[in-house]
Amino acid sequence: FVVLSSPRPEVVDSSLRELQYHGLLAELVGAETINLHAGGVYGDKQAALDRFRRAFVRLSPQVQRRLSVENDDRSYTVADLLPLSADLRIPLVYDVHHHRCLPDGLSEEQATAHARATWEELGREPYFHVSSPKAGWGGGDPRPHADYLDPRDFPAGWRGQELTVDVEAKAKELAVLRLQAALRR
């Protein structure tokens, strides 16, 4: 329900209030990142991204410096969000599962490098997301997340890199432990 790209002013105003609250909470607990998807396209992707830009400048500095934007599996690719990231100097959370569902011509290696640079330009450790599709890549809708991560879905190019990886899996910590064991093998 936090949608900075909405054409409805009341939705944007509500989103700004919600982000201000999250900024206060983040300050209190020492959280560095508030991650968002860019929102809906509303028939005109560029106009929606322009609304996101206009809303962003209305946020307090404590929220602006914590905000990141993530590619999604339906509307906004890494390639779509890199100009927004550069314009606003906000990092891009690269979700490789979303990229696999909604490709944009960038390879995983290229998307990783571009997203990584958005974090490094700000002196911060890159933050990425990974998950596996519940129905697998060959059957059904690949968007819903599985309980565990198939180790083959962890990008080989991420191994050995210093970055934070959020494993998005229904089994939560058990999925992380299983992935760690698989990657050690």
PDB file of C-alpha atoms in Angstrom:
ATOM      1  CA  PHE A   1       0.000   0.000   0.000  1.00  0.00           C
ATOM      2  CA  VAL A   2       3.049   2.297  -0.118  1.00  0.00           C
ATOM      3  CA  VAL A   3       2.962   3.514  -3.719  1.00  0.00           C
ATOM      4  CA  LEU A   4       4.919   6.655  -4.531  1.00  0.00           C
ATOM      5  CA  SER A   5       4.107   6.327  -8.243  1.00  0.00           C
ATOM      6  CA  SER A   6       0.330   6.427  -7.794  1.00  0.00           C
ATOM      7  CA  PRO A   7      -1.641   8.967  -9.851  1.00  0.00           C
ATOM      8  CA  ARG A   8      -3.933   9.427  -6.822  1.00  0.00           C
ATOM      9  CA  PRO A   9      -2.633  12.217  -4.528  1.00  0.00           C
ATOM     10  CA  GLU A  10      -4.291  10.683  -1.459  1.00  0.00           C
ATOM     11  CA  VAL A  11      -2.395   7.412  -2.025  1.00  0.00           C
ATOM     12  CA  VAL A  12       0.903   9.278  -2.373  1.00  0.00           C
ATOM     13  CA  ASP A  13       0.182  11.358   0.751  1.00  0.00           C
ATOM     14  CA  SER A  14      -0.658   8.223   2.722  1.00  0.00           C
ATOM     15  CA  SER A  15       2.498   6.538   1.392  1.00  0.00           C
ATOM     16  CA  LEU A  16       4.641   9.487   2.450  1.00  0.00           C
ATOM     17  CA  ARG A  17       3.172   9.375   5.970  1.00  0.00           C
ATOM     18  CA  GLU A  18       3.801   5.638   6.175  1.00  0.00           C
ATOM     19  CA  LEU A  19       7.405   6.039   5.017  1.00  0.00           C
ATOM     20  CA  GLN A  20       7.987   8.831   7.541  1.00  0.00           C
ATOM     21  CA  TYR A  21       6.790   6.446  10.266  1.00  0.00           C
ATOM     22  CA  HIS A  22       9.096   3.718   8.959  1.00  0.00           C
ATOM     23  CA  GLY A  23      11.959   6.228   8.886  1.00  0.00           C
ATOM     24  CA  LEU A  24      11.397   7.046  12.549  1.00  0.00           C
ATOM     25  CA  LEU A  25      11.221   3.373  13.421  1.00  0.00           C
ATOM     26  CA  ALA A  26      14.351   2.646  11.369  1.00  0.00           C
ATOM     27  CA  GLU A  27      16.178   5.427  13.200  1.00  0.00           C
ATOM     28  CA  LEU A  28      15.175   3.966  16.562  1.00  0.00           C
ATOM     29  CA  VAL A  29      16.286   0.414  15.769  1.00  0.00           C
ATOM     30  CA  GLY A  30      19.298   1.286  13.606  1.00  0.00           C
ATOM     31  CA  ALA A  31      17.905  -0.123  10.355  1.00  0.00           C
ATOM     32  CA  GLU A  32      19.734   1.076   7.263  1.00  0.00           C
ATOM     33  CA  THR A  33      17.303   0.224   4.476  1.00  0.00           C
ATOM     34  CA  ILE A  34      13.641   0.772   3.672  1.00  0.00           C
ATOM     35  CA  ASN A  35      12.991  -1.150   0.472  1.00  0.00           C
ATOM     36  CA  LEU A  36      10.186  -0.408  -1.999  1.00  0.00           C
ATOM     37  CA  HIS A  37       8.956  -1.578  -5.340  1.00  0.00           C
ATOM     38  CA  ALA A  38       8.400   1.285  -7.772  1.00  0.00           C
ATOM     39  CA  GLY A  39       4.649   0.619  -7.814  1.00  0.00           C
ATOM     40  CA  GLY A  40       2.184   0.475 -10.650  1.00  0.00           C
ATOM     41  CA  VAL A  41       2.642   1.528 -14.255  1.00  0.00           C
ATOM     42  CA  TYR A  42      -0.856   3.043 -14.637  1.00  0.00           C
ATOM     43  CA  GLY A  43      -0.643   2.940 -18.425  1.00  0.00           C
ATOM     44  CA  ASP A  44       2.518   5.083 -18.631  1.00  0.00           C
ATOM     45  CA  LYS A  45       5.687   3.770 -17.014  1.00  0.00           C
ATOM     46  CA  GLN A  46       7.690   6.970 -17.500  1.00  0.00           C
ATOM     47  CA  ALA A  47       4.958   9.163 -16.004  1.00  0.00           C
ATOM     48  CA  ALA A  48       4.698   6.788 -13.047  1.00  0.00           C
ATOM     49  CA  LEU A  49       8.467   6.968 -12.449  1.00  0.00           C
ATOM     50  CA  ASP A  50       8.283  10.771 -12.673  1.00  0.00           C
ATOM     51  CA  ARG A  51       5.580  10.734  -9.962  1.00  0.00           C
ATOM     52  CA  PHE A  52       7.891   8.547  -7.860  1.00  0.00           C
ATOM     53  CA  ARG A  53      10.662  11.144  -8.277  1.00  0.00           C
ATOM     54  CA  ARG A  54       8.347  14.002  -7.252  1.00  0.00           C
ATOM     55  CA  ALA A  55       7.140  12.111  -4.190  1.00  0.00           C
ATOM     56  CA  PHE A  56      10.682  11.127  -3.176  1.00  0.00           C
ATOM     57  CA  VAL A  57      11.795  14.750  -2.756  1.00  0.00           C
ATOM     58  CA  ARG A  58       8.944  15.259  -0.269  1.00  0.00           C
ATOM     59  CA  LEU A  59      10.451  12.676   2.101  1.00  0.00           C
ATOM     60  CA  SER A  60      12.661  13.653   5.019  1.00  0.00           C
ATOM     61  CA  PRO A  61      16.415  13.128   4.658  1.00  0.00           C
ATOM     62  CA  GLN A  62      16.254  10.301   7.239  1.00  0.00           C
ATOM     63  CA  VAL A  63      13.919   8.381   4.924  1.00  0.00           C
ATOM     64  CA  GLN A  64      15.612   9.392   1.665  1.00  0.00           C
ATOM     65  CA  ARG A  65      18.995   8.066   2.799  1.00  0.00           C
ATOM     66  CA  ARG A  66      17.435   4.712   3.749  1.00  0.00           C
ATOM     67  CA  LEU A  67      15.206   4.188   0.737  1.00  0.00           C
ATOM     68  CA  SER A  68      16.060   1.572  -1.866  1.00  0.00           C
ATOM     69  CA  VAL A  69      14.080   0.440  -4.879  1.00  0.00           C
ATOM     70  CA  GLU A  70      13.668  -3.142  -6.090  1.00  0.00           C
ATOM     71  CA  ASN A  71      12.912  -4.613  -9.483  1.00  0.00           C
ATOM     72  CA  ASP A  72       9.686  -6.596  -9.543  1.00  0.00           C
ATOM     73  CA  ASP A  73       8.208  -9.489 -11.488  1.00  0.00           C
ATOM     74  CA  ARG A  74       5.408  -7.626 -13.295  1.00  0.00           C
ATOM     75  CA  SER A  75       6.235  -3.988 -14.073  1.00  0.00           C
ATOM     76  CA  TYR A  76       9.722  -2.633 -13.416  1.00  0.00           C
ATOM     77  CA  THR A  77      12.956  -4.290 -14.474  1.00  0.00           C
ATOM     78  CA  VAL A  78      16.495  -3.530 -13.404  1.00  0.00           C
ATOM     79  CA  ALA A  79      16.967  -1.608 -16.662  1.00  0.00           C
ATOM     80  CA  ASP A  80      13.810   0.432 -15.937  1.00  0.00           C
ATOM     81  CA  LEU A  81      14.981   1.370 -12.438  1.00  0.00           C
ATOM     82  CA  LEU A  82      18.655   2.162 -13.005  1.00  0.00           C
ATOM     83  CA  PRO A  83      17.935   5.729 -14.242  1.00  0.00           C
ATOM     84  CA  LEU A  84      15.643   6.342 -11.229  1.00  0.00           C
ATOM     85  CA  SER A  85      18.330   4.998  -8.925  1.00  0.00           C
ATOM     86  CA  ALA A  86      20.951   7.268 -10.482  1.00  0.00           C
ATOM     87  CA  ASP A  87      18.705  10.369 -10.501  1.00  0.00           C
ATOM     88  CA  LEU A  88      17.702  10.006  -6.855  1.00  0.00           C
ATOM     89  CA  ARG A  89      20.970   8.469  -5.636  1.00  0.00           C
ATOM     90  CA  ILE A  90      19.134   5.533  -4.099  1.00  0.00           C
ATOM     91  CA  PRO A  91      20.435   1.984  -4.312  1.00  0.00           C
ATOM     92  CA  LEU A  92      18.803  -0.792  -6.298  1.00  0.00           C
ATOM     93  CA  VAL A  93      17.952  -4.073  -4.570  1.00  0.00           C
ATOM     94  CA  TYR A  94      18.459  -6.670  -7.277  1.00  0.00           C
ATOM     95  CA  ASP A  95      15.918  -9.487  -7.025  1.00  0.00           C
ATOM     96  CA  VAL A  96      17.226 -12.221  -9.294  1.00  0.00           C
ATOM     97  CA  HIS A  97      13.966 -14.219  -9.136  1.00  0.00           C
ATOM     98  CA  HIS A  98      12.007 -11.189 -10.309  1.00  0.00           C
ATOM     99  CA  HIS A  99      14.584 -10.637 -13.051  1.00  0.00           C
ATOM    100  CA  ARG A 100      14.118 -14.221 -14.214  1.00  0.00           C
ATOM    101  CA  CYS A 101      10.323 -13.712 -14.302  1.00  0.00           C
ATOM    102  CA  LEU A 102      10.553 -10.335 -16.063  1.00  0.00           C
ATOM    103  CA  PRO A 103      13.795 -10.214 -18.076  1.00  0.00           C
ATOM    104  CA  ASP A 104      15.044  -6.968 -19.570  1.00  0.00           C
ATOM    105  CA  GLY A 105      17.956  -7.887 -21.828  1.00  0.00           C
ATOM    106  CA  LEU A 106      20.541  -7.612 -19.050  1.00  0.00           C
ATOM    107  CA  SER A 107      22.277 -10.815 -18.041  1.00  0.00           C
ATOM    108  CA  GLU A 108      22.301 -11.727 -14.348  1.00  0.00           C
ATOM    109  CA  GLU A 109      25.963 -10.753 -14.254  1.00  0.00           C
ATOM    110  CA  GLN A 110      25.236  -7.344 -15.800  1.00  0.00           C
ATOM    111  CA  ALA A 111      22.249  -6.709 -13.514  1.00  0.00           C
ATOM    112  CA  THR A 112      24.331  -7.732 -10.502  1.00  0.00           C
ATOM    113  CA  ALA A 113      27.169  -5.366 -11.491  1.00  0.00           C
ATOM    114  CA  HIS A 114      24.823  -2.437 -12.144  1.00  0.00           C
ATOM    115  CA  ALA A 115      22.913  -2.936  -8.902  1.00  0.00           C
ATOM    116  CA  ARG A 116      26.129  -3.469  -6.943  1.00  0.00           C
ATOM    117  CA  ALA A 117      27.473  -0.138  -8.234  1.00  0.00           C
ATOM    118  CA  THR A 118      24.404   1.727  -6.924  1.00  0.00           C
ATOM    119  CA  TRP A 119      25.260   0.538  -3.397  1.00  0.00           C
ATOM    120  CA  GLU A 120      29.002   1.037  -3.672  1.00  0.00           C
ATOM    121  CA  GLU A 121      28.573   4.627  -4.910  1.00  0.00           C
ATOM    122  CA  LEU A 122      26.945   5.313  -1.547  1.00  0.00           C
ATOM    123  CA  GLY A 123      29.597   3.428   0.417  1.00  0.00           C
ATOM    124  CA  ARG A 124      27.164   0.661   1.370  1.00  0.00           C
ATOM    125  CA  GLU A 125      27.229  -3.116   1.079  1.00  0.00           C
ATOM    126  CA  PRO A 126      25.051  -4.423  -1.765  1.00  0.00           C
ATOM    127  CA  TYR A 127      21.739  -5.992  -0.810  1.00  0.00           C
ATOM    128  CA  PHE A 128      20.098  -8.556  -3.087  1.00  0.00           C
ATOM    129  CA  HIS A 129      17.112 -10.928  -3.017  1.00  0.00           C
ATOM    130  CA  VAL A 130      16.900 -14.538  -4.155  1.00  0.00           C
ATOM    131  CA  SER A 131      14.112 -17.105  -4.163  1.00  0.00           C
ATOM    132  CA  SER A 132      12.858 -20.108  -6.071  1.00  0.00           C
ATOM    133  CA  PRO A 133       9.472 -20.536  -7.714  1.00  0.00           C
ATOM    134  CA  LYS A 134       7.014 -22.722  -5.822  1.00  0.00           C
ATOM    135  CA  ALA A 135       6.023 -24.631  -8.978  1.00  0.00           C
ATOM    136  CA  GLY A 136       9.573 -24.696 -10.357  1.00  0.00           C
ATOM    137  CA  TRP A 137      10.720 -22.988 -13.529  1.00  0.00           C
ATOM    138  CA  GLY A 138       9.072 -25.488 -15.831  1.00  0.00           C
ATOM    139  CA  GLY A 139       5.529 -25.630 -14.521  1.00  0.00           C
ATOM    140  CA  GLY A 140       2.895 -23.091 -13.660  1.00  0.00           C
ATOM    141  CA  ASP A 141       3.315 -19.518 -12.521  1.00  0.00           C
ATOM    142  CA  PRO A 142       6.968 -18.908 -11.543  1.00  0.00           C
ATOM    143  CA  ARG A 143       6.130 -15.874  -9.370  1.00  0.00           C
ATOM    144  CA  PRO A 144       5.042 -17.470  -6.038  1.00  0.00           C
ATOM    145  CA  HIS A 145       7.966 -18.252  -3.743  1.00  0.00           C
ATOM    146  CA  ALA A 146       8.833 -21.779  -2.656  1.00  0.00           C
ATOM    147  CA  ASP A 147       9.328 -22.910   0.929  1.00  0.00           C
ATOM    148  CA  TYR A 148      13.034 -23.460   0.282  1.00  0.00           C
ATOM    149  CA  LEU A 149      15.581 -22.201  -2.202  1.00  0.00           C
ATOM    150  CA  ASP A 150      16.818 -24.560  -4.874  1.00  0.00           C
ATOM    151  CA  PRO A 151      20.624 -24.046  -4.626  1.00  0.00           C
ATOM    152  CA  ARG A 152      20.755 -23.942  -8.444  1.00  0.00           C
ATOM    153  CA  ASP A 153      18.779 -20.679  -8.232  1.00  0.00           C
ATOM    154  CA  PHE A 154      21.564 -18.988  -6.261  1.00  0.00           C
ATOM    155  CA  PRO A 155      23.608 -17.091  -8.885  1.00  0.00           C
ATOM    156  CA  ALA A 156      27.096 -18.552  -9.237  1.00  0.00           C
ATOM    157  CA  GLY A 157      28.418 -15.014  -9.757  1.00  0.00           C
ATOM    158  CA  TRP A 158      27.339 -14.026  -6.230  1.00  0.00           C
ATOM    159  CA  ARG A 159      29.634 -16.578  -4.610  1.00  0.00           C
ATOM    160  CA  GLY A 160      32.654 -14.948  -3.058  1.00  0.00           C
ATOM    161  CA  GLN A 161      31.198 -11.451  -3.292  1.00  0.00           C
ATOM    162  CA  GLU A 162      30.698  -9.375  -0.178  1.00  0.00           C
ATOM    163  CA  LEU A 163      26.985  -8.642  -0.140  1.00  0.00           C
ATOM    164  CA  THR A 164      23.849  -9.178   1.881  1.00  0.00           C
ATOM    165  CA  VAL A 165      21.456 -11.703   0.375  1.00  0.00           C
ATOM    166  CA  ASP A 166      17.878 -11.902   1.581  1.00  0.00           C
ATOM    167  CA  VAL A 167      16.536 -15.413   1.002  1.00  0.00           C
ATOM    168  CA  GLU A 168      12.837 -14.982   0.320  1.00  0.00           C
ATOM    169  CA  ALA A 169      11.394 -18.383   1.183  1.00  0.00           C
ATOM    170  CA  LYS A 170       8.334 -19.481   3.110  1.00  0.00           C
ATOM    171  CA  ALA A 171      10.400 -21.664   5.483  1.00  0.00           C
ATOM    172  CA  LYS A 172      12.328 -18.521   6.580  1.00  0.00           C
ATOM    173  CA  GLU A 173      15.437 -19.338   8.648  1.00  0.00           C
ATOM    174  CA  LEU A 174      15.213 -23.068   7.860  1.00  0.00           C
ATOM    175  CA  ALA A 175      15.539 -22.181   4.194  1.00  0.00           C
ATOM    176  CA  VAL A 176      18.629 -20.077   4.916  1.00  0.00           C
ATOM    177  CA  LEU A 177      20.264 -22.881   6.916  1.00  0.00           C
ATOM    178  CA  ARG A 178      19.543 -25.408   4.171  1.00  0.00           C
ATOM    179  CA  LEU A 179      20.955 -23.049   1.526  1.00  0.00           C
ATOM    180  CA  GLN A 180      24.091 -22.385   3.581  1.00  0.00           C
ATOM    181  CA  ALA A 181      24.698 -26.126   3.900  1.00  0.00           C
ATOM    182  CA  ALA A 182      24.165 -26.668   0.179  1.00  0.00           C
ATOM    183  CA  LEU A 183      26.517 -23.828  -0.776  1.00  0.00           C
ATOM    184  CA  ARG A 184      29.244 -25.158   1.542  1.00  0.00           C
ATOM    185  CA  ARG A 185      29.108 -28.477  -0.343  1.00  0.00           C
TER     186      ARG A 185
END
